[in-house]
């Protein structure tokens, strides 16, 4: 049986790059098929509407035709342009952070509808919530969970004992929290405050980014959360998260 020559998908454009002859390559994370590399023929021409529709951080419904070497977009309809996210440097930097991590954690053509929903819901709330950084930390932790890298937060990863209040440490390479008695020598063990552990647990058990309670996270705790989660993401990604650095600069611009 041959597969149909065209298909439709709901996709979020993560990034795009110009190709020869006014074509555009769009890297899109779709709900139905996971990450796809799609060609948009003639999209760079002034008469083409595809250019605007395939802007990064835009949710589109696309019609795609299968090609011999690459599939190509035949139609695109904007579902959500996330205007609030694109309204300033800081918000845009947060949006690009979401796109970079989804890109980094998703292999080509591996569908993960929950991960897609997480990305879209995060972009929906980023421009609207009081504490967009807390929304990003929720995104970080749930991205780890949905990618199979959820750090252990309740028992010691070495001996399996339940953690006692404030008697714990954190080792990314070992897979999460450690009791004070265990200390594998081959991994970097870092301190983790009780407040940070509690906040990580709260992010873990909250059903959606929109359901996050309104919290006032003190700056020191915000930094600790960000550093812990960024270090964990970078460990599994095996590289730096460039947009995280850009975001820190944008905050003070
Ligand atoms: Zn232990």
mmCIF file of C-alpha atoms and ligand atoms in Angstrom:
data_model
loop_
_atom_site.group_PDB
_atom_site.id
_atom_site.type_symbol
_atom_site.label_atom_id
_atom_site.label_comp_id
_atom_site.label_asym_id
_atom_site.label_seq_id
_atom_site.Cartn_x
_atom_site.Cartn_y
_atom_site.Cartn_z
ATOM 1 C CA UNK A 1 0.000 0.000 0.000
ATOM 2 C CA UNK A 2 1.319 3.450 -0.841
ATOM 3 C CA UNK A 3 0.901 6.380 1.505
ATOM 4 C CA UNK A 4 -1.289 9.296 0.337
ATOM 5 C CA UNK A 5 0.480 11.977 -1.663
ATOM 6 C CA UNK A 6 -0.674 14.805 0.556
ATOM 7 C CA UNK A 7 -1.315 15.194 4.265
ATOM 8 C CA UNK A 8 -2.345 17.914 6.706
ATOM 9 C CA UNK A 9 -0.789 18.824 10.042
ATOM 10 C CA UNK A 10 -0.967 21.357 12.839
ATOM 11 C CA UNK A 11 2.539 22.706 13.293
ATOM 12 C CA UNK A 12 4.605 25.223 15.170
ATOM 13 C CA UNK A 13 7.452 26.745 13.166
ATOM 14 C CA UNK A 14 10.661 26.464 15.201
ATOM 15 C CA UNK A 15 13.090 28.000 12.719
ATOM 16 C CA UNK A 16 13.510 28.555 9.004
ATOM 17 C CA UNK A 17 16.303 29.189 6.565
ATOM 18 C CA UNK A 18 16.500 30.501 3.006
ATOM 19 C CA UNK A 19 17.132 28.019 0.224
ATOM 20 C CA UNK A 20 18.024 28.542 -3.420
ATOM 21 C CA UNK A 21 15.495 29.881 -5.944
ATOM 22 C CA UNK A 22 13.481 31.822 -3.342
ATOM 23 C CA UNK A 23 12.562 28.613 -1.507
ATOM 24 C CA UNK A 24 12.433 28.402 2.246
ATOM 25 C CA UNK A 25 13.196 25.492 4.572
ATOM 26 C CA UNK A 26 10.859 25.420 7.531
ATOM 27 C CA UNK A 27 11.585 23.259 10.571
ATOM 28 C CA UNK A 28 8.242 22.633 12.173
ATOM 29 C CA UNK A 29 7.090 20.672 15.194
ATOM 30 C CA UNK A 30 3.762 19.099 14.314
ATOM 31 C CA UNK A 31 1.212 17.492 16.588
ATOM 32 C CA UNK A 32 0.627 14.566 14.235
ATOM 33 C CA UNK A 33 4.132 13.739 12.952
ATOM 34 C CA UNK A 34 6.629 15.359 15.321
ATOM 35 C CA UNK A 35 9.471 17.414 13.860
ATOM 36 C CA UNK A 36 9.431 17.884 10.082
ATOM 37 C CA UNK A 37 11.691 19.684 7.645
ATOM 38 C CA UNK A 38 9.467 21.139 4.959
ATOM 39 C CA UNK A 39 10.250 23.040 1.815
ATOM 40 C CA UNK A 40 8.146 26.091 0.961
ATOM 41 C CA UNK A 41 8.597 26.742 -2.746
ATOM 42 C CA UNK A 42 8.957 30.375 -3.760
ATOM 43 C CA UNK A 43 8.170 31.517 -0.222
ATOM 44 C CA UNK A 44 10.771 34.287 -0.368
ATOM 45 C CA UNK A 45 9.020 35.991 -3.305
ATOM 46 C CA UNK A 46 7.126 39.156 -2.432
ATOM 47 C CA UNK A 47 3.937 37.728 -3.879
ATOM 48 C CA UNK A 48 4.039 34.657 -1.624
ATOM 49 C CA UNK A 49 1.977 34.617 1.541
ATOM 50 C CA UNK A 50 3.909 31.642 2.897
ATOM 51 C CA UNK A 51 6.781 33.757 4.245
ATOM 52 C CA UNK A 52 4.636 35.412 6.928
ATOM 53 C CA UNK A 53 2.729 32.234 7.665
ATOM 54 C CA UNK A 54 5.955 30.335 8.291
ATOM 55 C CA UNK A 55 7.458 32.890 10.641
ATOM 56 C CA UNK A 56 9.049 31.166 13.681
ATOM 57 C CA UNK A 57 6.732 30.839 16.695
ATOM 58 C CA UNK A 58 3.602 30.732 14.563
ATOM 59 C CA UNK A 59 1.036 27.960 14.820
ATOM 60 C CA UNK A 60 -0.213 26.952 11.392
ATOM 61 C CA UNK A 61 -2.360 24.334 9.786
ATOM 62 C CA UNK A 62 -0.445 23.152 6.752
ATOM 63 C CA UNK A 63 -1.171 21.019 3.733
ATOM 64 C CA UNK A 64 1.901 19.099 2.658
ATOM 65 C CA UNK A 65 2.728 17.217 -0.524
ATOM 66 C CA UNK A 66 5.155 14.324 -0.358
ATOM 67 C CA UNK A 67 8.227 14.815 -2.484
ATOM 68 C CA UNK A 68 10.977 12.484 -3.629
ATOM 69 C CA UNK A 69 13.642 14.094 -1.457
ATOM 70 C CA UNK A 70 11.640 16.539 0.656
ATOM 71 C CA UNK A 71 7.997 17.162 1.421
ATOM 72 C CA UNK A 72 6.731 20.640 0.601
ATOM 73 C CA UNK A 73 4.099 22.978 1.986
ATOM 74 C CA UNK A 74 1.276 23.672 -0.461
ATOM 75 C CA UNK A 75 -0.936 25.710 1.846
ATOM 76 C CA UNK A 76 -0.606 27.297 5.281
ATOM 77 C CA UNK A 77 -3.257 28.904 7.437
ATOM 78 C CA UNK A 78 -2.309 30.763 10.621
ATOM 79 C CA UNK A 79 -4.060 29.413 13.723
ATOM 80 C CA UNK A 80 -2.206 31.528 16.302
ATOM 81 C CA UNK A 81 0.583 34.040 15.651
ATOM 82 C CA UNK A 82 1.287 34.489 19.402
ATOM 83 C CA UNK A 83 1.395 38.278 18.997
ATOM 84 C CA UNK A 84 1.930 38.861 22.736
ATOM 85 C CA UNK A 85 5.063 36.692 22.655
ATOM 86 C CA UNK A 86 6.463 38.687 19.744
ATOM 87 C CA UNK A 87 5.682 42.043 21.351
ATOM 88 C CA UNK A 88 9.083 42.702 22.919
ATOM 89 C CA UNK A 89 12.653 41.406 23.230
ATOM 90 C CA UNK A 90 12.133 39.684 26.543
ATOM 91 C CA UNK A 91 8.963 37.845 25.530
ATOM 92 C CA UNK A 92 10.427 36.960 22.134
ATOM 93 C CA UNK A 93 13.539 35.587 23.844
ATOM 94 C CA UNK A 94 11.327 33.367 26.015
ATOM 95 C CA UNK A 95 9.448 32.157 22.932
ATOM 96 C CA UNK A 96 12.702 31.341 21.125
ATOM 97 C CA UNK A 97 13.873 29.486 24.224
ATOM 98 C CA UNK A 98 10.803 27.216 23.943
ATOM 99 C CA UNK A 99 11.474 26.708 20.217
ATOM 100 C CA UNK A 100 15.185 25.921 20.730
ATOM 101 C CA UNK A 101 14.493 23.311 23.389
ATOM 102 C CA UNK A 102 11.680 21.612 21.467
ATOM 103 C CA UNK A 103 14.035 21.521 18.478
ATOM 104 C CA UNK A 104 16.880 20.125 20.573
ATOM 105 C CA UNK A 105 14.862 17.441 22.339
ATOM 106 C CA UNK A 106 12.871 16.156 19.371
ATOM 107 C CA UNK A 107 14.222 13.818 16.726
ATOM 108 C CA UNK A 108 12.920 14.139 13.186
ATOM 109 C CA UNK A 109 9.507 12.540 12.691
ATOM 110 C CA UNK A 110 8.819 11.264 16.202
ATOM 111 C CA UNK A 111 5.356 12.409 17.246
ATOM 112 C CA UNK A 112 4.736 13.449 20.834
ATOM 113 C CA UNK A 113 1.340 15.184 21.027
ATOM 114 C CA UNK A 114 1.761 15.961 24.733
ATOM 115 C CA UNK A 115 5.046 17.728 24.053
ATOM 116 C CA UNK A 116 3.429 19.673 21.214
ATOM 117 C CA UNK A 117 0.584 20.745 23.528
ATOM 118 C CA UNK A 118 3.090 21.773 26.207
ATOM 119 C CA UNK A 119 4.920 24.035 23.742
ATOM 120 C CA UNK A 120 1.731 25.644 22.425
ATOM 121 C CA UNK A 121 0.230 26.146 25.892
ATOM 122 C CA UNK A 122 3.486 27.673 27.133
ATOM 123 C CA UNK A 123 3.501 30.162 24.241
ATOM 124 C CA UNK A 124 -0.160 30.970 24.965
ATOM 125 C CA UNK A 125 0.527 31.910 28.592
ATOM 126 C CA UNK A 126 3.963 33.564 28.193
ATOM 127 C CA UNK A 127 2.558 36.914 27.164
ATOM 128 C CA UNK A 128 -0.242 36.840 29.723
ATOM 129 C CA UNK A 129 1.024 35.590 33.081
ATOM 130 C CA UNK A 130 2.504 37.587 35.962
ATOM 131 C CA UNK A 131 5.587 35.388 36.204
ATOM 132 C CA UNK A 132 6.587 34.159 32.717
ATOM 133 C CA UNK A 133 9.856 32.747 34.109
ATOM 134 C CA UNK A 134 7.916 30.355 36.337
ATOM 135 C CA UNK A 135 6.015 29.264 33.207
ATOM 136 C CA UNK A 136 9.398 28.542 31.561
ATOM 137 C CA UNK A 137 10.522 26.476 34.548
ATOM 138 C CA UNK A 138 7.279 24.491 34.248
ATOM 139 C CA UNK A 139 8.084 24.010 30.567
ATOM 140 C CA UNK A 140 11.660 22.868 31.441
ATOM 141 C CA UNK A 141 10.545 20.230 33.920
ATOM 142 C CA UNK A 142 7.664 18.909 31.817
ATOM 143 C CA UNK A 143 9.895 18.818 28.734
ATOM 144 C CA UNK A 144 12.305 16.609 30.701
ATOM 145 C CA UNK A 145 9.412 14.397 31.823
ATOM 146 C CA UNK A 146 7.915 14.024 28.336
ATOM 147 C CA UNK A 147 11.349 13.279 26.863
ATOM 148 C CA UNK A 148 12.068 10.527 29.395
ATOM 149 C CA UNK A 149 14.580 12.523 31.481
ATOM 150 C CA UNK A 150 12.427 13.403 34.492
ATOM 151 C CA UNK A 151 14.741 13.888 37.485
ATOM 152 C CA UNK A 152 13.846 11.918 40.602
ATOM 153 C CA UNK A 153 12.465 14.281 43.286
ATOM 154 C CA UNK A 154 11.062 11.964 45.964
ATOM 155 C CA UNK A 155 13.519 9.159 46.751
ATOM 156 C CA UNK A 156 17.305 8.809 46.698
ATOM 157 C CA UNK A 157 18.341 7.619 43.230
ATOM 158 C CA UNK A 158 21.100 5.467 44.760
ATOM 159 C CA UNK A 159 19.531 3.640 47.719
ATOM 160 C CA UNK A 160 15.822 4.262 47.081
ATOM 161 C CA UNK A 161 15.182 5.672 50.574
ATOM 162 C CA UNK A 162 12.521 8.340 50.836
ATOM 163 C CA UNK A 163 14.102 11.786 51.202
ATOM 164 C CA UNK A 164 13.843 13.429 54.612
ATOM 165 C CA UNK A 165 13.113 17.168 54.738
ATOM 166 C CA UNK A 166 16.234 19.171 53.945
ATOM 167 C CA UNK A 167 18.494 16.114 53.896
ATOM 168 C CA UNK A 168 19.141 15.789 50.193
ATOM 169 C CA UNK A 169 21.439 16.795 47.348
ATOM 170 C CA UNK A 170 21.021 16.710 43.592
ATOM 171 C CA UNK A 171 23.048 14.908 40.950
ATOM 172 C CA UNK A 172 21.983 15.375 37.353
ATOM 173 C CA UNK A 173 24.153 12.593 35.971
ATOM 174 C CA UNK A 174 22.774 10.128 38.539
ATOM 175 C CA UNK A 175 19.194 11.066 37.653
ATOM 176 C CA UNK A 176 18.029 13.344 40.468
ATOM 177 C CA UNK A 177 17.972 13.622 44.245
ATOM 178 C CA UNK A 178 20.394 11.862 46.592
ATOM 179 C CA UNK A 179 20.251 11.293 50.347
ATOM 180 C CA UNK A 180 23.259 12.580 52.387
ATOM 181 C CA UNK A 181 24.623 9.047 52.847
ATOM 182 C CA UNK A 182 24.930 8.275 49.143
ATOM 183 C CA UNK A 183 27.455 9.974 46.934
ATOM 184 C CA UNK A 184 28.487 8.386 43.658
ATOM 185 C CA UNK A 185 31.977 9.583 42.843
ATOM 186 C CA UNK A 186 31.533 9.736 39.072
ATOM 187 C CA UNK A 187 28.869 12.464 38.991
ATOM 188 C CA UNK A 188 28.733 16.128 39.934
ATOM 189 C CA UNK A 189 26.669 16.524 43.094
ATOM 190 C CA UNK A 190 25.173 19.952 43.681
ATOM 191 C CA UNK A 191 23.245 21.416 46.587
ATOM 192 C CA UNK A 192 19.529 21.975 46.172
ATOM 193 C CA UNK A 193 17.550 24.014 48.699
ATOM 194 C CA UNK A 194 14.403 22.597 50.273
ATOM 195 C CA UNK A 195 12.384 25.451 48.700
ATOM 196 C CA UNK A 196 13.699 24.535 45.237
ATOM 197 C CA UNK A 197 12.922 20.842 45.772
ATOM 198 C CA UNK A 198 9.377 21.739 46.867
ATOM 199 C CA UNK A 199 8.877 24.048 43.892
ATOM 200 C CA UNK A 200 10.158 21.371 41.486
ATOM 201 C CA UNK A 201 7.648 18.923 42.994
ATOM 202 C CA UNK A 202 4.872 21.487 42.585
ATOM 203 C CA UNK A 203 5.790 21.997 38.907
ATOM 204 C CA UNK A 204 5.854 18.222 38.469
ATOM 205 C CA UNK A 205 2.353 17.637 39.838
ATOM 206 C CA UNK A 206 0.649 20.662 38.228
ATOM 207 C CA UNK A 207 -1.514 19.475 35.320
ATOM 208 C CA UNK A 208 -0.874 22.289 32.866
ATOM 209 C CA UNK A 209 1.068 25.512 32.590
ATOM 210 C CA UNK A 210 -2.222 27.418 32.708
ATOM 211 C CA UNK A 211 -3.034 25.795 36.062
ATOM 212 C CA UNK A 212 0.103 27.108 37.806
ATOM 213 C CA UNK A 213 -0.764 28.952 41.015
ATOM 214 C CA UNK A 214 0.200 32.617 41.255
ATOM 215 C CA UNK A 215 3.355 32.521 43.335
ATOM 216 C CA UNK A 216 5.897 35.111 44.272
ATOM 217 C CA UNK A 217 9.219 33.403 43.695
ATOM 218 C CA UNK A 218 12.083 35.270 45.425
ATOM 219 C CA UNK A 219 14.947 36.167 43.039
ATOM 220 C CA UNK A 220 17.437 33.781 44.712
ATOM 221 C CA UNK A 221 15.022 30.857 44.354
ATOM 222 C CA UNK A 222 14.241 31.854 40.755
ATOM 223 C CA UNK A 223 17.971 31.766 40.002
ATOM 224 C CA UNK A 224 18.461 28.414 41.725
ATOM 225 C CA UNK A 225 15.528 26.886 39.803
ATOM 226 C CA UNK A 226 16.809 28.258 36.507
ATOM 227 C CA UNK A 227 20.386 27.109 37.123
ATOM 228 C CA UNK A 228 19.327 23.626 38.233
ATOM 229 C CA UNK A 229 16.957 23.063 35.323
ATOM 230 C CA UNK A 230 19.253 24.625 32.720
ATOM 231 C CA UNK A 231 22.125 22.437 33.909
ATOM 232 C CA UNK A 232 19.850 19.373 33.645
ATOM 233 C CA UNK A 233 18.618 20.297 30.160
ATOM 234 C CA UNK A 234 22.166 20.989 28.973
ATOM 235 C CA UNK A 235 23.406 17.720 30.422
ATOM 236 C CA UNK A 236 20.913 15.705 28.340
ATOM 237 C CA UNK A 237 21.143 17.991 25.330
ATOM 238 C CA UNK A 238 24.948 17.860 25.515
ATOM 239 C CA UNK A 239 25.284 21.527 24.580
ATOM 240 C CA UNK A 240 24.523 25.054 25.746
ATOM 241 C CA UNK A 241 21.050 26.556 25.456
ATOM 242 C CA UNK A 242 21.908 29.658 23.423
ATOM 243 C CA UNK A 243 18.557 31.433 23.817
ATOM 244 C CA UNK A 244 18.848 31.172 27.620
ATOM 245 C CA UNK A 245 21.907 33.418 27.441
ATOM 246 C CA UNK A 246 20.093 35.745 25.047
ATOM 247 C CA UNK A 247 17.156 35.922 27.455
ATOM 248 C CA UNK A 248 19.412 36.954 30.343
ATOM 249 C CA UNK A 249 20.792 39.781 28.193
ATOM 250 C CA UNK A 250 17.286 40.815 27.006
ATOM 251 C CA UNK A 251 16.111 41.161 30.626
ATOM 252 C CA UNK A 252 18.624 43.895 31.248
ATOM 253 C CA UNK A 253 18.420 45.592 27.850
HETATM 254 ZN ZN1 LIG B 1 20.736 7.200 49.352
#
